[in-house]
């Protein structure tokens, strides 16, 4: 019996779903490996029934998202959070760090329904069994994940920092060049793709359990970055899952407001 | 010391036939493998499941005609191994490591203390002693499990009880399980009540790290010295050849200096 | 040891001859100095020490140990071309020597052996310490090379260190001229590289000063990736997507600086604390390795300090310990 699998998306850019089909060389074998019941992004006929695994892209931004998510959770044995939005809230969740007046006029007045809910990662609402982090996730990682499922191998997250692969790839350390690279506190598994292209890490795969956050912040300050900048940079992709942020960032004044909206997601680290 | 040079690929596992498969408890089983090797009790082999990986398993038998492996399903490889059946092929390389130095301990009384799946390597000693009974004096066993259902080697334990002093304790008895012939409580409680002469006695301990720590504390309070105590260590291991370094405990390699250490030689 | 003289004028021509006979690998400067296959001998960069070690040419970052075809394991047939390495400093050579001990003395690692056996090691003696972090002078490195080149104003002196070296001299005899010059013990040392004081660190394990390094450690693993000797690896299996019965067993570099290094099934980590991991590396380099192989693993190249984002100078930390 092949595993029944579905790929779904809620609020998001569909980039993570694209990452799945960007596996041009493997996609046909991949589809062959499992029983692909639903993939509304590319498939016309989607059988919405009971799944073994549902891969979920996107974050919960409105009530429709929540309804879809809860239904799919109920219908699946395992729920996989696909990409940064689903895992950490990513860029769309950033709206919580700024005042409503700053963004309301852009689109949200027209799109009333978006204000129904706090923008939040899916594990704020339902139990998530596995995470495939990244904005977008590494396409090979998705293939490996599915391959492991098929042979009954528990997929293990890559917990070491981005620097591990970066240094093995023979890159120059961007911190040495004065760039605000978050590699040392960010979980790797992406083959340090950004730094290979000389672009600093923004931390899209989430913090490592073992990160030395004190030191990272000190290093960025030493390189001339102010706290507002550091705070913004660290929040861009993983704001909702970066713990203890207020403790460090009290000087900027946004901290007090943050306390009401920020809940440290401890479970993510355990 | 003469260096051992192996000219065949030391990473290459070979196929062997599974002679029998016995379920021991809900999460552990024993396989008997048609691997004819000379080995000491306490040594281990690397068992492979192609596509999934490799893991170290200690040999729990004493024979050069076959090996028996007790495996607890805790990870990917061990879960995959649980699908083996009589007649299937399993990939193994070894044996590796330093076993229990049984030959140099002749003439001693033996005290064996095992907790949970830690009883498996100790079973090798019990079988070795049975095969060389005249070389050793009294044998006492203290075995501890979480619950009666977690007990392994049930059949063997019955046999051991005929020949040796065996004390089985279980931490708790969940509803619906019976604990005939067992003591309810931690193995450490059983040991505190123990009245064994410490002279001329060696102790073999294997079990979860926390259990080993408390057991050693009790033994030391009873006057046992470090040189009488042998422990078996567990570490992450890949090569088993003393190369990959994952199993290092300070400067010692669990895979070649261990897994059995005399307690005074454990790196602290 | 036999000594020959090579005029600097014809030296590039000599290297070009080597390049046309073998694959020539030497340091070149891109963003950083690293060992690369040379296409034009003019690219070779000798002013600065290579930032990255040469180890990946012998102990590969990732390599396939076997393929599994559904029934049996198949060892891949490897064929590394004969390679000549030029511009190896004493620390690079010691790194190779120490990895030889690990992979070729106690065990016969066929993958390392295959990559290592057809190679010529041409050293370059540092006229002065190429980096402020060097401390090879403190490490009692042994002489280990096929040919070592000593830089003089208009010529190189070439010291022959092995049969392979003699073979090269014969093969390229046109460039090697006889000389009466000798290389004194003083010339073999590198001034300014004796930073690490002689200390028995085995008694200092619980010293409070280690914290100076631990506090500024990110556990980013740059130190182990850049070390010319660090040889830890992990092994993993990968299945083929075409046929899930087929798979490959691969090994890849791994680093003792991350918690996963000692994580067993059931998620227990044996070296969880950053301090334990930090000290494990230093002690493996300066203490544990010596127990087994009678030589320090550390070669004193200072790359782990130069490459560290916070420049943790363990040499200074040890020197300052009381």
Coordinates of N, CA, C and O in Angstrom, one line a residue, chain C residues 162-319:
Chain C
X162 N 62.0 11.6 0.7 CA 61.5 10.2 0.5 C 61.9 9.7 -0.8 O 62.4 10.4 -1.7
X163 N 61.6 8.4 -1.0 CA 61.8 7.8 -2.3 C 61.0 8.5 -3.4 O 61.5 8.7 -4.5
X164 N 59.8 8.9 -3.1 CA 59.0 9.6 -4.1 C 59.7 10.9 -4.5 O 59.6 11.3 -5.7
X165 N 60.3 11.5 -3.5 CA 61.0 12.8 -3.8 C 62.2 12.5 -4.7 O 62.4 13.2 -5.7
X166 N 62.9 11.4 -4.4 CA 64.0 11.1 -5.3 C 63.6 10.8 -6.7 O 64.2 11.2 -7.7
X167 N 62.4 10.2 -6.8 CA 61.9 9.8 -8.1 C 61.6 11.1 -8.9 O 61.9 11.2 -10.1
X168 N 61.0 12.1 -8.2 CA 60.7 13.4 -8.9 C 62.0 14.1 -9.4 O 62.1 14.6 -10.5
X169 N 63.0 14.0 -8.5 CA 64.3 14.7 -8.9 C 64.9 14.1 -10.1 O 65.3 14.7 -11.1
X170 N 64.8 12.7 -10.2 CA 65.3 12.0 -11.4 C 64.5 12.4 -12.6 O 65.0 12.7 -13.7
X171 N 63.2 12.4 -12.5 CA 62.3 12.7 -13.6 C 62.4 14.1 -14.1 O 62.4 14.3 -15.3
X172 N 62.7 15.0 -13.2 CA 62.8 16.4 -13.6 C 64.2 16.9 -13.4 O 64.4 18.0 -12.9
X173 N 65.2 16.0 -13.7 CA 66.6 16.3 -13.2 C 67.1 17.6 -13.9 O 68.0 18.2 -13.3
X174 N 66.6 18.0 -15.0 CA 67.1 19.2 -15.7 C 67.0 20.4 -14.7 O 67.9 21.3 -14.8
X175 N 66.1 20.4 -13.8 CA 65.9 21.6 -13.0 C 66.6 21.6 -11.7 O 66.8 22.6 -11.0
X176 N 67.0 20.4 -11.3 CA 67.6 20.2 -10.0 C 69.1 20.2 -10.2 O 69.7 19.3 -10.8
X177 N 69.9 21.1 -9.6 CA 71.3 21.0 -9.7 C 71.9 20.7 -8.4 O 71.4 21.1 -7.3
X178 N 73.1 20.0 -8.5 CA 73.8 19.6 -7.2 C 74.3 20.8 -6.5 O 74.7 21.8 -7.1
X179 N 74.3 20.7 -5.2 CA 74.9 21.8 -4.4 C 75.5 21.3 -3.1 O 75.2 20.2 -2.6
X180 N 76.4 22.1 -2.6 CA 77.0 21.7 -1.3 C 76.3 22.3 -0.1 O 76.7 22.0 1.0
X181 N 75.4 23.1 -0.4 CA 74.7 23.8 0.7 C 73.9 22.8 1.6 O 73.4 21.8 1.1
X182 N 73.9 23.1 2.8 CA 73.1 22.2 3.7 C 72.0 23.1 4.4 O 72.1 24.3 4.4
X183 N 71.0 22.4 4.8 CA 69.9 23.1 5.5 C 70.1 22.9 7.0 O 69.9 21.8 7.5
X184 N 70.4 24.0 7.7 CA 70.7 23.9 9.1 C 69.4 23.7 9.9 O 68.3 24.0 9.4
X185 N 69.5 23.2 11.1 CA 68.3 23.1 12.0 C 67.7 24.4 12.2 O 66.4 24.5 12.3
X186 N 68.5 25.5 12.3 CA 67.9 26.8 12.5 C 67.0 27.2 11.3 O 65.9 27.7 11.5
X187 N 67.5 26.9 10.1 CA 66.7 27.2 8.9 C 65.4 26.5 8.9 O 64.4 26.9 8.3
X188 N 65.3 25.3 9.5 CA 64.1 24.5 9.5 C 63.1 25.0 10.5 O 61.9 24.6 10.4
X189 N 63.4 25.9 11.3 CA 62.4 26.5 12.2 C 61.8 27.7 11.6 O 62.4 28.3 10.7
X190 N 60.7 28.1 12.1 CA 60.0 29.3 11.5 C 59.9 30.3 12.7 O 59.3 30.0 13.7
X191 N 60.6 31.4 12.5 CA 60.6 32.4 13.6 C 59.2 32.9 14.0 O 58.4 33.1 13.1
X192 N 59.0 33.1 15.2 CA 57.7 33.7 15.7 C 56.6 32.7 15.8 O 55.4 33.1 15.7
X193 N 56.9 31.4 15.8 CA 55.8 30.4 15.8 C 55.7 29.6 17.1 O 55.2 28.5 17.1
X194 N 56.4 30.1 18.2 CA 56.4 29.3 19.4 C 55.5 29.9 20.4 O 55.9 30.1 21.6
X195 N 54.3 30.2 20.0 CA 53.4 30.9 20.9 C 52.9 30.1 22.1 O 52.6 30.6 23.2
X196 N 52.6 28.8 21.8 CA 52.0 28.0 22.9 C 53.0 27.5 23.9 O 54.0 26.8 23.5
X197 N 52.9 27.9 25.1 CA 53.8 27.5 26.2 C 53.6 26.0 26.5 O 52.5 25.5 26.4
X198 N 54.7 25.4 26.8 CA 54.6 23.9 27.2 C 53.9 23.8 28.5 O 54.3 24.3 29.5
X199 N 52.8 23.1 28.5 CA 52.0 23.0 29.7 C 51.3 21.6 29.6 O 50.9 21.2 28.6
X200 N 51.2 21.0 30.8 CA 50.4 19.7 30.8 C 49.0 20.0 31.0 O 48.5 20.2 32.2
X201 N 48.2 20.1 29.9 CA 46.8 20.6 30.1 C 45.9 19.5 30.6 O 44.8 19.7 31.0
X202 N 46.4 18.2 30.7 CA 45.6 17.2 31.3 C 45.1 17.5 32.7 O 44.2 17.0 33.2
X203 N 45.9 18.3 33.4 CA 45.6 18.7 34.8 C 44.7 19.9 34.8 O 44.3 20.4 35.9
X204 N 44.4 20.5 33.7 CA 43.7 21.8 33.7 C 42.3 21.7 33.2 O 41.6 22.7 32.9
X205 N 41.8 20.5 33.1 CA 40.4 20.3 32.5 C 39.4 21.1 33.2 O 38.5 21.6 32.6
X206 N 39.4 21.2 34.5 CA 38.4 21.9 35.2 C 38.7 23.4 35.5 O 38.1 24.1 36.3
X207 N 39.7 23.9 34.8 CA 40.2 25.3 35.0 C 39.1 26.2 34.6 O 38.4 26.1 33.6
X208 N 38.9 27.3 35.4 CA 37.8 28.2 35.1 C 38.1 29.1 33.9 O 37.1 29.6 33.3
X209 N 39.3 29.2 33.4 CA 39.6 30.0 32.3 C 39.1 29.5 31.0 O 39.0 30.3 30.0
X210 N 38.7 28.2 30.9 CA 38.1 27.7 29.6 C 36.9 28.5 29.3 O 36.5 28.7 28.1
X211 N 36.2 29.1 30.3 CA 35.0 29.8 30.1 C 35.2 31.0 29.2 O 34.3 31.4 28.5
X212 N 36.5 31.6 29.3 CA 36.8 32.7 28.4 C 36.5 32.4 26.9 O 36.1 33.2 26.2
X213 N 36.8 31.1 26.6 CA 36.6 30.7 25.2 C 35.2 30.3 25.0 O 34.5 30.6 24.0
X214 N 34.6 29.6 25.9 CA 33.3 29.0 25.8 C 32.2 30.1 25.6 O 31.3 30.0 24.8
X215 N 32.4 31.2 26.4 CA 31.5 32.3 26.4 C 31.4 33.0 25.0 O 30.3 33.5 24.6
X216 N 32.5 32.9 24.3 CA 32.4 33.6 22.9 C 32.4 32.5 21.8 O 32.9 32.8 20.7
X217 N 31.9 31.3 22.1 CA 31.8 30.3 21.1 C 30.4 30.1 20.6 O 29.5 30.0 21.3
X218 N 30.3 30.2 19.3 CA 29.0 30.0 18.6 C 28.7 28.6 18.3 O 27.6 28.3 17.8
X219 N 29.6 27.7 18.5 CA 29.5 26.3 18.0 C 29.2 26.3 16.5 O 28.3 25.5 16.1
X220 N 29.9 27.1 15.8 CA 29.6 27.2 14.3 C 30.4 26.1 13.5 O 30.2 26.0 12.4
X221 N 31.3 25.5 14.2 CA 32.1 24.4 13.6 C 33.2 24.8 12.6 O 33.7 24.0 11.8
X222 N 33.4 26.1 12.5 CA 34.5 26.6 11.6 C 35.8 26.0 11.9 O 36.6 25.6 11.1
X223 N 36.1 25.9 13.2 CA 37.4 25.3 13.7 C 37.6 23.9 13.2 O 38.7 23.6 12.8
X224 N 36.6 23.1 13.3 CA 36.9 21.7 12.9 C 36.9 21.6 11.3 O 37.6 20.7 10.8
X225 N 36.1 22.4 10.6 CA 36.1 22.3 9.2 C 37.5 22.8 8.6 O 37.9 22.3 7.6
X226 N 38.1 23.8 9.3 CA 39.3 24.4 8.8 C 40.5 23.7 9.3 O 41.6 23.9 8.9
X227 N 40.4 22.8 10.3 CA 41.5 22.1 10.8 C 42.1 21.1 9.8 O 41.4 20.4 9.2
X228 N 43.4 21.1 9.6 CA 44.0 20.2 8.6 C 44.0 18.8 9.1 O 44.2 17.9 8.3
X229 N 43.7 18.5 10.4 CA 43.7 17.1 10.9 C 42.3 16.6 11.2 O 42.1 15.4 11.1
X230 N 41.4 17.4 11.7 CA 40.1 17.0 12.2 C 39.6 16.0 11.2 O 39.4 16.3 10.0
X231 N 39.3 14.8 11.7 CA 38.9 13.7 10.8 C 37.6 13.0 11.2 O 37.3 11.9 10.7
X232 N 36.8 13.6 12.1 CA 35.6 12.9 12.4 C 34.6 12.8 11.2 O 34.6 13.7 10.4
X233 N 33.9 11.7 11.2 CA 32.9 11.6 10.1 C 31.7 10.9 10.6 O 31.7 10.3 11.7
X234 N 30.6 11.1 9.9 CA 29.4 10.3 10.2 C 29.0 9.5 9.0 O 29.4 9.9 7.9
X235 N 28.2 8.5 9.1 CA 27.8 7.6 8.0 C 26.3 7.7 7.9 O 25.6 7.6 9.0
X236 N 25.7 7.8 6.7 CA 24.3 7.7 6.6 C 23.9 7.0 5.3 O 24.7 6.9 4.4
X237 N 22.7 6.5 5.3 CA 22.2 5.8 4.1 C 21.2 6.6 3.3 O 20.5 7.4 3.9
X238 N 21.2 6.4 2.0 CA 20.3 7.2 1.2 C 19.7 6.2 0.2 O 20.4 5.5 -0.4
X239 N 18.4 6.2 0.1 CA 17.8 5.3 -0.9 C 17.6 5.9 -2.2 O 17.6 7.2 -2.3
X240 N 17.6 5.1 -3.2 CA 17.4 5.6 -4.6 C 15.9 5.9 -4.8 O 15.0 5.1 -4.3
X241 N 15.6 6.9 -5.5 CA 14.2 7.2 -5.7 C 13.5 6.4 -6.8 O 12.3 6.1 -6.8
X242 N 14.4 5.8 -7.7 CA 13.9 5.0 -8.7 C 13.5 3.6 -8.2 O 12.5 3.0 -8.7
X243 N 14.2 3.1 -7.2 CA 13.9 1.8 -6.7 C 14.3 1.9 -5.2 O 15.4 2.0 -4.8
X244 N 13.3 1.8 -4.4 CA 13.5 2.0 -2.9 C 14.3 0.9 -2.3 O 14.7 1.0 -1.2
X245 N 14.5 -0.2 -3.0 CA 15.3 -1.3 -2.5 C 16.8 -1.0 -2.7 O 17.7 -1.6 -2.0
X246 N 17.1 -0.1 -3.6 CA 18.5 0.3 -3.8 C 18.9 1.5 -2.9 O 18.1 2.4 -2.7
X247 N 20.1 1.4 -2.5 CA 20.5 2.5 -1.6 C 22.0 2.7 -1.7 O 22.8 2.0 -2.3
X248 N 22.5 3.8 -1.1 CA 23.9 4.1 -1.0 C 24.3 4.4 0.5 O 23.5 5.0 1.2
X249 N 25.4 3.9 0.9 CA 25.9 4.3 2.2 C 27.0 5.4 2.0 O 28.0 5.1 1.2
X250 N 26.9 6.5 2.6 CA 27.8 7.6 2.4 C 28.4 8.0 3.7 O 27.8 7.8 4.8
X251 N 29.6 8.5 3.7 CA 30.1 9.2 4.9 C 30.4 10.6 4.6 O 30.8 11.0 3.4
X252 N 30.3 11.4 5.6 CA 30.6 12.8 5.4 C 31.2 13.4 6.7 O 31.1 12.9 7.7
X253 N 31.9 14.6 6.5 CA 32.5 15.2 7.6 C 31.5 15.5 8.7 O 30.4 15.8 8.4
X254 N 31.9 15.4 9.9 CA 31.0 15.9 11.0 C 31.9 16.6 12.0 O 33.1 16.4 12.0
X255 N 31.2 17.3 12.9 CA 32.0 18.1 13.9 C 31.5 17.9 15.3 O 30.4 17.9 15.6
X256 N 32.5 17.8 16.2 CA 32.2 17.5 17.6 C 31.7 18.7 18.3 O 31.4 18.7 19.5
X257 N 31.6 19.9 17.6 CA 31.2 21.1 18.2 C 29.6 21.2 18.3 O 29.1 22.2 18.9
X258 N 28.9 20.3 17.7 CA 27.4 20.5 17.7 C 26.9 19.3 18.6 O 27.5 18.2 18.7
X259 N 25.7 19.5 19.3 CA 25.2 18.5 20.2 C 24.8 17.2 19.4 O 25.0 16.1 20.0
X260 N 24.4 17.3 18.2 CA 24.0 16.1 17.4 C 25.2 15.1 17.3 O 25.0 13.9 17.1
X261 N 26.4 15.5 17.5 CA 27.6 14.7 17.4 C 27.5 13.5 18.3 O 28.0 12.4 18.0
X262 N 26.8 13.6 19.5 CA 26.8 12.5 20.5 C 25.4 12.2 20.8 O 25.1 11.6 21.8
X263 N 24.4 12.5 19.8 CA 23.0 12.2 20.1 C 22.7 10.7 19.7 O 22.9 10.3 18.6
X264 N 22.1 10.0 20.6 CA 21.8 8.6 20.3 C 20.3 8.5 20.2 O 19.5 9.4 20.5
X265 N 19.8 7.3 19.7 CA 18.4 7.1 19.6 C 17.8 7.3 20.9 O 18.3 6.9 22.0
X266 N 16.6 7.9 20.9 CA 16.0 8.3 22.2 C 16.4 9.7 22.6 O 16.0 10.2 23.6
X267 N 17.1 10.4 21.7 CA 17.5 11.8 21.8 C 18.3 12.2 23.0 O 18.3 13.3 23.4
X268 N 19.0 11.2 23.5 CA 19.9 11.6 24.6 C 21.2 12.2 24.0 O 21.8 11.6 23.1
X269 N 21.7 13.3 24.5 CA 23.0 13.9 24.0 C 24.0 13.8 25.1 O 23.8 14.2 26.3
X270 N 25.2 13.1 24.8 CA 26.2 12.9 25.8 C 27.0 14.1 26.1 O 27.5 14.3 27.2
X271 N 27.3 14.9 25.1 CA 28.0 16.2 25.4 C 27.0 17.3 25.0 O 27.1 17.9 23.9
X272 N 26.2 17.7 26.0 CA 25.1 18.7 25.7 C 25.7 20.1 25.9 O 25.4 21.0 25.2
X273 N 26.5 20.2 27.0 CA 27.0 21.6 27.3 C 28.1 22.1 26.3 O 28.9 21.3 25.9
X274 N 27.9 23.3 26.0 CA 28.9 23.9 25.1 C 30.3 23.8 25.6 O 31.3 23.5 24.8
X275 N 30.5 23.9 26.9 CA 31.8 23.9 27.5 C 32.4 22.5 27.3 O 33.6 22.4 26.9
X276 N 31.6 21.4 27.4 CA 32.2 20.1 27.2 C 32.6 19.9 25.8 O 33.7 19.3 25.5
X277 N 31.8 20.4 24.9 CA 32.2 20.3 23.4 C 33.4 21.1 23.1 O 34.3 20.6 22.4
X278 N 33.5 22.3 23.6 CA 34.6 23.2 23.3 C 35.9 22.5 23.8 O 36.9 22.4 23.1
X279 N 35.8 22.0 25.1 CA 37.0 21.4 25.6 C 37.4 20.1 24.9 O 38.5 19.7 24.8
X280 N 36.3 19.4 24.5 CA 36.6 18.1 23.8 C 37.5 18.3 22.6 O 38.5 17.6 22.4
X281 N 37.3 19.4 21.8 CA 38.1 19.6 20.7 C 39.5 19.9 21.1 O 40.5 19.3 20.6
X282 N 39.7 20.8 22.0 CA 41.1 21.2 22.5 C 41.8 20.0 23.0 O 43.0 19.8 22.7
X283 N 41.1 19.2 23.8 CA 41.8 18.1 24.5 C 42.1 17.0 23.5 O 43.1 16.3 23.6
X284 N 41.2 16.8 22.5 CA 41.5 15.8 21.5 C 42.7 16.3 20.7 O 43.6 15.5 20.4
X285 N 42.8 17.5 20.4 CA 44.0 18.1 19.7 C 45.3 17.9 20.5 O 46.3 17.6 19.9
X286 N 45.2 18.3 21.7 CA 46.5 18.4 22.5 C 46.7 17.3 23.5 O 47.8 17.3 24.1
X287 N 45.8 16.5 23.7 CA 46.0 15.5 24.8 C 45.6 14.0 24.3 O 46.4 13.2 24.2
X288 N 44.3 13.9 24.0 CA 43.8 12.5 23.7 C 44.5 11.8 22.5 O 44.8 10.6 22.6
X289 N 44.7 12.6 21.5 CA 45.3 12.0 20.3 C 46.6 11.4 20.5 O 47.0 10.4 20.0
X290 N 47.4 12.2 21.4 CA 48.7 11.8 21.7 C 48.8 10.4 22.4 O 49.7 9.6 22.2
X291 N 47.8 10.1 23.2 CA 47.7 8.8 23.9 C 47.7 7.7 22.9 O 48.3 6.7 23.2
X292 N 47.0 7.9 21.8 CA 46.9 6.8 20.9 C 48.0 6.8 19.8 O 48.4 5.7 19.4
X293 N 48.3 7.9 19.4 CA 49.3 8.0 18.2 C 50.6 8.6 18.5 O 51.4 8.8 17.6
X294 N 50.9 8.9 19.8 CA 52.2 9.5 20.2 C 52.6 10.8 19.5 O 53.8 11.1 19.4
X295 N 51.6 11.5 19.1 CA 51.9 12.8 18.5 C 50.7 13.7 18.7 O 49.6 13.1 18.8
X296 N 50.9 15.0 18.8 CA 49.7 15.8 19.0 C 49.0 15.9 17.7 O 49.5 15.9 16.6
X297 N 47.6 15.9 17.8 CA 46.8 16.0 16.6 C 47.0 17.5 16.0 O 47.1 17.6 14.8
X298 N 47.1 18.4 16.9 CA 47.2 19.8 16.4 C 48.5 20.0 15.7 O 49.5 19.5 16.1
X299 N 48.5 20.8 14.6 CA 49.7 21.1 13.9 C 50.2 22.5 14.1 O 51.2 22.9 13.5
X300 N 49.4 23.3 14.8 CA 49.8 24.6 15.1 C 49.6 25.6 13.9 O 50.3 26.6 13.9
X301 N 48.7 25.3 13.1 CA 48.5 26.1 11.9 C 47.7 27.4 12.2 O 47.8 28.4 11.5
X302 N 47.0 27.3 13.3 CA 46.2 28.5 13.7 C 45.0 28.8 12.9 O 44.3 29.8 13.0
X303 N 44.6 27.9 12.0 CA 43.4 28.1 11.1 C 42.1 28.2 11.9 O 41.2 29.0 11.6
X304 N 42.1 27.4 13.0 CA 40.8 27.4 13.8 C 40.7 28.7 14.5 O 39.5 29.1 14.9
X305 N 41.8 29.5 14.7 CA 41.6 30.8 15.3 C 41.3 31.8 14.3 O 40.5 32.7 14.4
X306 N 42.1 31.7 13.2 CA 41.9 32.7 12.1 C 40.5 32.6 11.5 O 39.8 33.6 11.2
X307 N 39.9 31.4 11.5 CA 38.6 31.2 10.8 C 37.5 31.4 11.8 O 36.3 31.4 11.4
X308 N 37.8 31.5 13.1 CA 36.7 31.6 14.1 C 36.1 33.0 14.0 O 36.8 34.0 13.9
X309 N 34.7 33.1 13.9 CA 34.1 34.4 13.8 C 34.4 35.3 15.0 O 34.4 36.5 14.8
X310 N 34.7 34.7 16.1 CA 35.1 35.5 17.3 C 36.5 35.4 17.7 O 37.0 35.9 18.7
X311 N 37.3 34.7 16.8 CA 38.8 34.6 17.0 C 39.1 34.1 18.4 O 39.9 34.7 19.1
X312 N 38.5 33.0 18.8 CA 38.8 32.4 20.1 C 40.3 31.9 20.0 O 40.6 30.9 19.3
X313 N 41.1 32.5 20.8 CA 42.6 32.1 20.7 C 42.8 31.2 21.9 O 43.2 31.6 23.0
X314 N 42.7 29.9 21.7 CA 42.9 28.9 22.8 C 44.3 28.9 23.2 O 44.6 28.5 24.4
X315 N 45.2 29.3 22.3 CA 46.6 29.3 22.7 C 46.8 30.3 23.9 O 47.5 30.1 24.9
X316 N 46.2 31.5 23.6 CA 46.3 32.5 24.7 C 45.6 32.1 26.0 O 46.2 32.3 27.0
X317 N 44.5 31.4 25.8 CA 43.8 31.0 27.0 C 44.6 30.0 27.8 O 44.8 30.2 29.0
X318 N 45.3 29.1 27.1 CA 46.1 28.1 27.8 C 47.3 28.8 28.4 O 47.7 28.6 29.6
X319 N 47.9 29.7 27.7 CA 49.1 30.4 28.2 C 48.8 31.2 29.5 O 49.6 31.3 30.4

